[in-house]
mmCIF file of C-alpha atoms (C1' of nucleotides) in Angstrom:
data_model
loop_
_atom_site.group_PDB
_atom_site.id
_atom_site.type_symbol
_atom_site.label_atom_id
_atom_site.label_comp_id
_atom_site.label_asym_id
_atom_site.label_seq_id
_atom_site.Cartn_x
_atom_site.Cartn_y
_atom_site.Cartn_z
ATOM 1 C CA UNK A 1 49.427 -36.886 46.934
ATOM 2 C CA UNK A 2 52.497 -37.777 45.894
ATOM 3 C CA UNK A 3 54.662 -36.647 42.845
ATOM 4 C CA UNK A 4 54.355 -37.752 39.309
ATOM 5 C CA UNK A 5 55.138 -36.841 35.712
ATOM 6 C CA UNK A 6 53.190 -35.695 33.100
ATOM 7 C CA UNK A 7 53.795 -36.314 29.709
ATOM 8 C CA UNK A 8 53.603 -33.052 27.988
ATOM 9 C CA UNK A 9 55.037 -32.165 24.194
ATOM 10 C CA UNK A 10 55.395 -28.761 23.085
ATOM 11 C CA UNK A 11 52.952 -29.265 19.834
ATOM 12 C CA UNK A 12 50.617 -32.583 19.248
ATOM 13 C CA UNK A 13 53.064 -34.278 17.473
ATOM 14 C CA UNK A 14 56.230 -32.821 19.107
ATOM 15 C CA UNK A 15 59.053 -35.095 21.465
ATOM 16 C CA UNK A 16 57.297 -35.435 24.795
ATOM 17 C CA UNK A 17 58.882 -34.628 28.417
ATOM 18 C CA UNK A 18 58.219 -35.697 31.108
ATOM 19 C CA UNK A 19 57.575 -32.909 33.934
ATOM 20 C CA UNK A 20 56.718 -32.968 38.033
ATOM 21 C CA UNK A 21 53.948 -32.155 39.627
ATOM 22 C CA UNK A 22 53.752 -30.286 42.746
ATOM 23 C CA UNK A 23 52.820 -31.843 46.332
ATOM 24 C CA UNK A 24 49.002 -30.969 45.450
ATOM 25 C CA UNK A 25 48.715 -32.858 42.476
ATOM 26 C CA UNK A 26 49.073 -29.580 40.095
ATOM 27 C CA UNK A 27 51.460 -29.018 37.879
ATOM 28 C CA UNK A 28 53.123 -25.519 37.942
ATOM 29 C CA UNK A 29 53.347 -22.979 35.013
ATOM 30 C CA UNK A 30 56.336 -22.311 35.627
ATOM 31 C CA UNK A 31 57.700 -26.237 35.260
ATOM 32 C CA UNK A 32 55.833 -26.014 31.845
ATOM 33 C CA UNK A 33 57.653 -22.971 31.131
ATOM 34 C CA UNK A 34 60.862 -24.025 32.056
ATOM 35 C CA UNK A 35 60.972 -26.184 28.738
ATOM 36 C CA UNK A 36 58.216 -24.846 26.661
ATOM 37 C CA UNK A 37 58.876 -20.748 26.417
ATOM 38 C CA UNK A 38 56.154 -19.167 26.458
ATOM 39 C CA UNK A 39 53.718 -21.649 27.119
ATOM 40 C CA UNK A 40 50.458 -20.398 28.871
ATOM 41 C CA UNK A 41 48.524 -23.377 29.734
ATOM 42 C CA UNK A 42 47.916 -27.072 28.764
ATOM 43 C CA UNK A 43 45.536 -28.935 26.522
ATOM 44 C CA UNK A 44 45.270 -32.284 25.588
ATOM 45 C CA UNK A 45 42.793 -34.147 22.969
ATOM 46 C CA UNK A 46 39.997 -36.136 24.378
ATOM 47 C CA UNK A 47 37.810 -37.692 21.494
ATOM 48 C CA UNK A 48 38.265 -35.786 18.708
ATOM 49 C CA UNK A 49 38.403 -32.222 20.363
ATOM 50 C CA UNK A 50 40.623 -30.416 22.118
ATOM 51 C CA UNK A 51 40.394 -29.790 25.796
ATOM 52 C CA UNK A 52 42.245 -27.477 27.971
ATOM 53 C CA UNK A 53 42.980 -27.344 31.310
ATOM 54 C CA UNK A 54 42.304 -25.384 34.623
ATOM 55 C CA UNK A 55 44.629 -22.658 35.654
ATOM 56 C CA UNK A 56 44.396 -21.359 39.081
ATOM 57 C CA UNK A 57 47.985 -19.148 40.759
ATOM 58 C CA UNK A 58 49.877 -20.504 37.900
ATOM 59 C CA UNK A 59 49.383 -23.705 38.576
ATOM 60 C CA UNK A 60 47.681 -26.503 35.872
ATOM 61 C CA UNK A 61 45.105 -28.427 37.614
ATOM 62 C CA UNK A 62 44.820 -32.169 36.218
ATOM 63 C CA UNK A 63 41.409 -33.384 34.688
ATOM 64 C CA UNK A 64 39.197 -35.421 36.930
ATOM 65 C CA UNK A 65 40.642 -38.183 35.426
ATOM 66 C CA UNK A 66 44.137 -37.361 36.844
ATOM 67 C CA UNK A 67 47.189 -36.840 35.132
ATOM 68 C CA UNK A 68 47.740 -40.396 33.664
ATOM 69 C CA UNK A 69 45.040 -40.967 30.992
ATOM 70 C CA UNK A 70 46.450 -38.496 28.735
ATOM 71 C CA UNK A 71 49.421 -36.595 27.030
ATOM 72 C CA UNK A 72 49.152 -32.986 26.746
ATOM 73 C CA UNK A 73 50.372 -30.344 24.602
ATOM 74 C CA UNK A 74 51.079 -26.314 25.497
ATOM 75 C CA UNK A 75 48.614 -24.050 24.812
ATOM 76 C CA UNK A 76 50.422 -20.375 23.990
ATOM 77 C CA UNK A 77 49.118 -16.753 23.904
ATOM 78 C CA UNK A 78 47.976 -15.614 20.197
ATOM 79 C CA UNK A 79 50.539 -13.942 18.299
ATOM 80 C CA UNK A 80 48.330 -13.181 15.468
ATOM 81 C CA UNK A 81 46.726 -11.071 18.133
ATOM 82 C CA UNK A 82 43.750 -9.712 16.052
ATOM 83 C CA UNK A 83 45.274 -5.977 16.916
ATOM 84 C CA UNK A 84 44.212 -5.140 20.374
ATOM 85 C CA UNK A 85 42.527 -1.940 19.424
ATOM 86 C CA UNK A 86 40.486 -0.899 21.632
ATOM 87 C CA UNK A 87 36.939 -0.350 20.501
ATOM 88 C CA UNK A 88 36.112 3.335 19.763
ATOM 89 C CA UNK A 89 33.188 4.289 21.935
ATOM 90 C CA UNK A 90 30.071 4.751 20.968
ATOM 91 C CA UNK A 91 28.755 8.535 20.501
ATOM 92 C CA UNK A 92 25.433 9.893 20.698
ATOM 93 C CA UNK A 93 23.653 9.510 17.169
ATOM 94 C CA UNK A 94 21.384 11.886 15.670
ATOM 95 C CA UNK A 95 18.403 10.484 13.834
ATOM 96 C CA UNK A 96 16.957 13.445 11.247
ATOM 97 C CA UNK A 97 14.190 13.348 9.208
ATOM 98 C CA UNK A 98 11.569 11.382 12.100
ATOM 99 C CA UNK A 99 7.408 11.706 11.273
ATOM 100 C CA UNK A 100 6.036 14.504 13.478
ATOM 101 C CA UNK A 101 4.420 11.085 15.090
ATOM 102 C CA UNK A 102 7.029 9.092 15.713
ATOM 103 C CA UNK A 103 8.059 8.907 19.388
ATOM 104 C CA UNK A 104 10.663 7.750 21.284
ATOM 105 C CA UNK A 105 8.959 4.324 21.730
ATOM 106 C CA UNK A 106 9.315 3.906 18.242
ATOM 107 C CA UNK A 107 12.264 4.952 17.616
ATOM 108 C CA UNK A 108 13.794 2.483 20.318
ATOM 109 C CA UNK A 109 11.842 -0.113 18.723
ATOM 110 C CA UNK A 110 13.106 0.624 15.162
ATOM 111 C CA UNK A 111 16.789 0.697 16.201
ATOM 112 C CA UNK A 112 16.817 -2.146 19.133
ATOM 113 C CA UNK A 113 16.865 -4.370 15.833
ATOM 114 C CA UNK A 114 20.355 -3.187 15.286
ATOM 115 C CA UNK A 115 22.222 -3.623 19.057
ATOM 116 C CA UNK A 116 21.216 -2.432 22.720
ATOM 117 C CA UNK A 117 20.344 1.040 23.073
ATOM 118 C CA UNK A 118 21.667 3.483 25.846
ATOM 119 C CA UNK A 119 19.669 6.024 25.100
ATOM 120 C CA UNK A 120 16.597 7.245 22.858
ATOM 121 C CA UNK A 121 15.002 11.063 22.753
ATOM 122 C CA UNK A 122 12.681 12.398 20.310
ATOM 123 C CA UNK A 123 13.465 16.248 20.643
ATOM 124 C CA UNK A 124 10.058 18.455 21.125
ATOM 125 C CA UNK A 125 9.303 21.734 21.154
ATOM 126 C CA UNK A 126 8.608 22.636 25.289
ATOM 127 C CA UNK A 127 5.638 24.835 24.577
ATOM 128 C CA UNK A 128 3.248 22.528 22.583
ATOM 129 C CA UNK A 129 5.243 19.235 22.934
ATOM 130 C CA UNK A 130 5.165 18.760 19.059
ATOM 131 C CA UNK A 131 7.958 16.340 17.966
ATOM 132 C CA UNK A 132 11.123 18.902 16.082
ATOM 133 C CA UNK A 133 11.407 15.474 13.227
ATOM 134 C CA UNK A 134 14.690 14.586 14.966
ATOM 135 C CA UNK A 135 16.421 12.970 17.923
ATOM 136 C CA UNK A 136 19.292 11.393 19.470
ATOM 137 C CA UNK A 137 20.137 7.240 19.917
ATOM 138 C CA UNK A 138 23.526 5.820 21.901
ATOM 139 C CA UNK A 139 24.325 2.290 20.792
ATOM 140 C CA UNK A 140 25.874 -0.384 23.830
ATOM 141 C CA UNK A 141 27.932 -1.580 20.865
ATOM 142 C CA UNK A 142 30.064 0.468 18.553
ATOM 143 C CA UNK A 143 29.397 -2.198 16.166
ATOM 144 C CA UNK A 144 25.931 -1.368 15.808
ATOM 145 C CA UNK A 145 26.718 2.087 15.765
ATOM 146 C CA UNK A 146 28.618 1.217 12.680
ATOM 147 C CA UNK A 147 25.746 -0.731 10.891
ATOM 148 C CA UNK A 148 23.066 2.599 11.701
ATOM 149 C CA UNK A 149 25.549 4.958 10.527
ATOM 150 C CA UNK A 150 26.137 2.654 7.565
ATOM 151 C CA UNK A 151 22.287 3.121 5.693
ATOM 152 C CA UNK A 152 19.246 5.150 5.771
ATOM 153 C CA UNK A 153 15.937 3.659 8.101
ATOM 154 C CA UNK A 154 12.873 3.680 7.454
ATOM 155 C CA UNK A 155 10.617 4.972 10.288
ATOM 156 C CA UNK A 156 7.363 5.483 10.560
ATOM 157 C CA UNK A 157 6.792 5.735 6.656
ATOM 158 C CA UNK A 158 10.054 8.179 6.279
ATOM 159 C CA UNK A 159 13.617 7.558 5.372
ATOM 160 C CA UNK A 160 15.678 9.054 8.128
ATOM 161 C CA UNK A 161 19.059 9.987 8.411
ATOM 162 C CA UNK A 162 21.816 8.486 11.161
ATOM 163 C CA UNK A 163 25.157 10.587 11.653
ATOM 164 C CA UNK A 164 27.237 11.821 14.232
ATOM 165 C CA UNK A 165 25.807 14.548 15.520
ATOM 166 C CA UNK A 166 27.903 18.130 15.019
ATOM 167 C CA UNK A 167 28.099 19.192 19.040
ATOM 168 C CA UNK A 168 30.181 16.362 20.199
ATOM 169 C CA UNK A 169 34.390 15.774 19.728
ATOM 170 C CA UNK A 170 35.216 12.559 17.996
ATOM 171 C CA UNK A 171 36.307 13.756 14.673
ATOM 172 C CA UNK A 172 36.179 16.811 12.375
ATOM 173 C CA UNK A 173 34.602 16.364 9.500
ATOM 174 C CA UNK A 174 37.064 17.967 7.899
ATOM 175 C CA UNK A 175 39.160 15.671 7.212
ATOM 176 C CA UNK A 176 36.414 12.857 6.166
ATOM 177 C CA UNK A 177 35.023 14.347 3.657
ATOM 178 C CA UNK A 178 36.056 14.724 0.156
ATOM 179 C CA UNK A 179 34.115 16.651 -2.271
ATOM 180 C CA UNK A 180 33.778 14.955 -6.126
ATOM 181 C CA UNK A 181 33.548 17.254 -8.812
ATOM 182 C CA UNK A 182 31.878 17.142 -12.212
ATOM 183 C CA UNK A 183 29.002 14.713 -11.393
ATOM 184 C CA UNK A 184 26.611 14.509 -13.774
ATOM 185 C CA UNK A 185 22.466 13.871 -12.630
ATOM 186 C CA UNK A 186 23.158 9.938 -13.841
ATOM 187 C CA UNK A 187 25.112 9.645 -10.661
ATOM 188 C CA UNK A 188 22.611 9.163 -7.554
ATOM 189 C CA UNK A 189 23.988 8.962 -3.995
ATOM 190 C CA UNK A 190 23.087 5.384 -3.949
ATOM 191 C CA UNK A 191 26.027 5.102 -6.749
ATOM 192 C CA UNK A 192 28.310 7.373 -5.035
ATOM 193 C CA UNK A 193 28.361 5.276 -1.642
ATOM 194 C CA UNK A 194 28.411 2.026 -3.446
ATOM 195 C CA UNK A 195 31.014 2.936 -5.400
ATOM 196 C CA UNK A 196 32.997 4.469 -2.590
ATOM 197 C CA UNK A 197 32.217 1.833 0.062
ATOM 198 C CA UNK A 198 34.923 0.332 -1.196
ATOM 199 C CA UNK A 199 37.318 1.903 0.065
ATOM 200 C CA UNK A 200 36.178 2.303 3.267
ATOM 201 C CA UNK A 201 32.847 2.614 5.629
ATOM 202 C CA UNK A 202 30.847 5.893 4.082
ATOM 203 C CA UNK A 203 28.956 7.423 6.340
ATOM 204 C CA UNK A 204 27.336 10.484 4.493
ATOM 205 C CA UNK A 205 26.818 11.268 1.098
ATOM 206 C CA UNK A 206 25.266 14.713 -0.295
ATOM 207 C CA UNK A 207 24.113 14.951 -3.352
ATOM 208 C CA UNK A 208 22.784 18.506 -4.000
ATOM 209 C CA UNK A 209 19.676 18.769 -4.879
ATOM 210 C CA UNK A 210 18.235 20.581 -7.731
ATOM 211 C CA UNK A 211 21.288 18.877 -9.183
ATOM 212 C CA UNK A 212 24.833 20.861 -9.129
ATOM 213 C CA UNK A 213 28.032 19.108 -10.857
ATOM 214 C CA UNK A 214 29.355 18.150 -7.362
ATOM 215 C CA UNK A 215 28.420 15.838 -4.083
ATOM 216 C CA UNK A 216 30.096 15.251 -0.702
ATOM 217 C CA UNK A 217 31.302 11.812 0.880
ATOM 218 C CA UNK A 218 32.319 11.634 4.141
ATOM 219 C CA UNK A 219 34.195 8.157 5.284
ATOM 220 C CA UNK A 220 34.462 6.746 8.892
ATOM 221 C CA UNK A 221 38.071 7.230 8.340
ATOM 222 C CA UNK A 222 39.953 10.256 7.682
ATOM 223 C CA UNK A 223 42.840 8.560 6.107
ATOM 224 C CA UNK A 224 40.350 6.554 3.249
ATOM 225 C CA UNK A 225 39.520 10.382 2.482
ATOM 226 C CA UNK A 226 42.567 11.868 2.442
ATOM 227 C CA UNK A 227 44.159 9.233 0.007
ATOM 228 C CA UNK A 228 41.298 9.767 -2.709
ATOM 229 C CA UNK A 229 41.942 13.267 -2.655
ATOM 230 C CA UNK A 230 43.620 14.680 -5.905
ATOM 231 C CA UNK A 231 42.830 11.385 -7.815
ATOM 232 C CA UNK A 232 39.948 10.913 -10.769
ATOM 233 C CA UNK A 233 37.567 8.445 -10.477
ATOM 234 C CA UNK A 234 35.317 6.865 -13.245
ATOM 235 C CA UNK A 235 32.023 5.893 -11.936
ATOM 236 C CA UNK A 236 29.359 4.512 -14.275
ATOM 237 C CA UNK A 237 31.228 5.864 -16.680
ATOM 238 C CA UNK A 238 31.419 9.481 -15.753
ATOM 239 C CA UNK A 239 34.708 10.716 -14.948
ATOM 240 C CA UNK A 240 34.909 12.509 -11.404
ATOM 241 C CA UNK A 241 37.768 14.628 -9.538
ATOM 242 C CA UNK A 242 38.182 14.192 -6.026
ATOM 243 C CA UNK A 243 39.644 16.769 -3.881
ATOM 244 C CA UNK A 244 39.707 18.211 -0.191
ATOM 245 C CA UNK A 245 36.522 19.351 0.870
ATOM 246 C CA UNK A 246 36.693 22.711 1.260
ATOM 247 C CA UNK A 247 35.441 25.654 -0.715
ATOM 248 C CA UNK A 248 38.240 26.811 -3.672
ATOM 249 C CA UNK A 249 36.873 30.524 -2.421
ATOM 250 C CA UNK A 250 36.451 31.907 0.983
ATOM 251 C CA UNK A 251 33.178 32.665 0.611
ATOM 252 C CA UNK A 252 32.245 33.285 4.294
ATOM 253 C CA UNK A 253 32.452 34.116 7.395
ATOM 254 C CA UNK A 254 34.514 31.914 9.957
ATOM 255 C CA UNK A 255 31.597 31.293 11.191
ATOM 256 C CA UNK A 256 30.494 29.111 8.279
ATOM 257 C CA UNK A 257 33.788 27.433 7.689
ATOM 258 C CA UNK A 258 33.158 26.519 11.552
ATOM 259 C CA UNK A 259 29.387 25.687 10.445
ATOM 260 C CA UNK A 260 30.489 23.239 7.682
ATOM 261 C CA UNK A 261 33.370 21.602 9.757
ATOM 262 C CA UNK A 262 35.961 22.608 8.024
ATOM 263 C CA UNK A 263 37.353 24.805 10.425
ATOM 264 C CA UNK A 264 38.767 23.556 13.941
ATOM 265 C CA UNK A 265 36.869 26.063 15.853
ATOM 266 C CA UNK A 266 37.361 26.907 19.579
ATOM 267 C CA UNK A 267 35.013 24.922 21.706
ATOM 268 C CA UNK A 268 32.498 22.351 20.105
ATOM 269 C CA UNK A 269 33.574 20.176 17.013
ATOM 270 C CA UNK A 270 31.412 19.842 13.863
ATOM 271 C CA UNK A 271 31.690 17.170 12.199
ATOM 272 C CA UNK A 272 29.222 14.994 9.615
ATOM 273 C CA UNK A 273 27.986 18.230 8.930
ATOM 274 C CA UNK A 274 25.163 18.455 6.398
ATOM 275 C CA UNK A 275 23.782 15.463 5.792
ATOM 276 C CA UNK A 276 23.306 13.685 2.925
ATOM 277 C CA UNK A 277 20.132 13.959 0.296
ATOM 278 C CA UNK A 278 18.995 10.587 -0.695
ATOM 279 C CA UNK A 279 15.374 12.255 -1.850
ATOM 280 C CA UNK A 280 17.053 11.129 -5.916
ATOM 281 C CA UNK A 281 18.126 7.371 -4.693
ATOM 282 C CA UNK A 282 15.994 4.700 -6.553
ATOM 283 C CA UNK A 283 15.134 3.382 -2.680
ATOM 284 C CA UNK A 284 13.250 6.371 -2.073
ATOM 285 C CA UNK A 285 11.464 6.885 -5.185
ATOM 286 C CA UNK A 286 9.462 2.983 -4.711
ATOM 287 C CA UNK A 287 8.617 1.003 -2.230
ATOM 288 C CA UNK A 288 8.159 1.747 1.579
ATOM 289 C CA UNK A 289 8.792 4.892 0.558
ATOM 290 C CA UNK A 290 5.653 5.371 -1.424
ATOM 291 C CA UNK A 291 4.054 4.146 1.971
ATOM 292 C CA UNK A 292 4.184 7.193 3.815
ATOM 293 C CA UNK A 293 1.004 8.512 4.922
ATOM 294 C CA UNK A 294 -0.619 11.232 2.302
ATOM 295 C CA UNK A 295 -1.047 13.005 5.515
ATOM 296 C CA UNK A 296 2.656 13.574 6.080
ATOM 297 C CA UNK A 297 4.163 17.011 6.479
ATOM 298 C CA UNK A 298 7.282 18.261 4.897
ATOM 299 C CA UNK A 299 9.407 18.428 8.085
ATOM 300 C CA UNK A 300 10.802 20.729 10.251
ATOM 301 C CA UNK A 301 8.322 23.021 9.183
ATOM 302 C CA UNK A 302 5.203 23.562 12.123
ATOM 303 C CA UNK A 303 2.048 24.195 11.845
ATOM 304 C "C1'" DG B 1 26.921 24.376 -14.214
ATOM 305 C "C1'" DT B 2 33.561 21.677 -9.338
ATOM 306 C "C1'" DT B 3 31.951 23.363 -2.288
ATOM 307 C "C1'" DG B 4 26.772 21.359 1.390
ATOM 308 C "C1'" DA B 5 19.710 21.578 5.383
ATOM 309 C "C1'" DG B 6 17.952 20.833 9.304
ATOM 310 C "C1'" DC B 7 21.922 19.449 15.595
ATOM 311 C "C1'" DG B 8 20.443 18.257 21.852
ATOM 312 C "C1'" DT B 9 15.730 23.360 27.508
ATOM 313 C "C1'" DT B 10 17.890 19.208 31.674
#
DNA sequence: GTTGAGCGTT
């Protein structure tokens, strides 16, 4: 094959030059390069869409039509680059708050609605096999990680509970959670995460229950909790102070400070650490809710 | 009425 030139224009509507192919009928990235900095490949329109071209060892390969029956334009790396960051892994989930009957079949085929599953155990007790009411779930995809860590699930008749589990590094809690001061009972933890979703993913809220003047929300991202901290916030009309979760008294032992994750202990991290009481949301208190079986035990307790 | 449930036999 012999040589030829291409037309080729920086942009669709930019000057065209005219550059040489190579002995084998490609045209090499480098030529391209050579006047168009940067350029990565070639495209060119064909109908009204936009075709681009093969690129084997830096060399353009023509379309089966050959070179002739069109103009092309340079195709160049993204700029905008939608930040290269790297996708946090996925971490083991815990699942609280499963039906003494719900096993791991179920629990696989609760969550396989929200992205592949790695893993699924329903944690028993070795001696009579009985079901503990919790278990663990790993996620292929940290975005469905993300979407089970972002709600409740209903299971079997229960609302259970998705967080990172305590026992595994990824991120104290300590620095996630803020605690908000001077609730009153008109404030549910269905208001408190819709109101702070805004700012950024929530992925516990606590809401003590009987009712105290105070909750917990823990965010996805420590830096969405540290810049509430030290600010008021009026939700549904109640003013609320947000500050640094920890307690304004030692009260305890290291051993609790470690226990609530507010302390970076030696060996394993806590974090998430307790998890949130939704038993007051308006969800809970209707619907499926209402389904669970009359049967059903309060859990964690054995019988 | 401003500081919290519960966490993995391998």
């Amino acid at each position: 094959m012999s040589i030829e030139y291409v037309v080729v224009s920086e942009g669709e509507q930019d000057e065209p030059i005219e550059l040489p192919t190579e002995e084998d009928g490609s045209l090499l990235l480098s030529t391209i390069s050579a006047q168009f900095a940067g350029a990565s490949g070639l495209k060119y329109r064909a109908g009204g869409r936009l075709r681009g071209l093969r690129l084997a060892d830096d060399r353009v390969l023509p379309p089966a039509e050959g070179w002739a029956a069109h103009h092309y334009f340079c195709a160049f790396p993204r700029t905008d680059a939608p930040t290269p960051t790297p996708r946090p892994r996925c971490s083991d989930l815990i699942v609280l708050g499963l039906p003494w009957k719900t096993g791991e079949e179920a629990v696989r085929d609760y969550f396989a609605a929200f992205g592949e599953l790695l893993m699924v155990q329903v944690k028993r007790d070795t001696k009579t096999g009985l079901s503990k009411g919790f278990g663990f779930i790993k996620f292929a995809d940290y975005d469905a990680q993300l979407r089970a860590l972002g709600r409740r699930h209903m299971i079997d008749g229960r609302w259970c509970d998705v967080r990172i589990p305590n026992s595994k590094d990824g991120g104290s809690a300590a620095h996630r959670k803020v605690f908000v001061g001077r609730c009153t009972e008109s404030l549910t933890a269905d208001d408190l995460r819709e109101y702070f979703g805004a700012f950024g993913q929530v992925t516990d809220v606590f809401v003590p229950k009987p009712f105290r003047a105070f909750s917990f929300v823990t965010f996805l991202d420590p830096e969405v909790a540290q810049s509430l901290c030290g600010q008021d916030h009026i939700i549904k009309g109640v003013s609320v102070n947000i500050s640094t979760a920890s307690p304004k008294r030692e009260r305890g032992a290291r051993s609790q400070l470690l226990g609530w994750g507010l302390l970076e202990g030696g060996a394993p991290r806590v974090y998430s650490w307790p998890p949130d009481a939704w038993q007051h949301s308006a969800h809970s208190a209707h619907s499926a809710h209402s389904t669970a079986p009359p049967d059903a035990k309060p859990y964690l307790k054995y019988e």
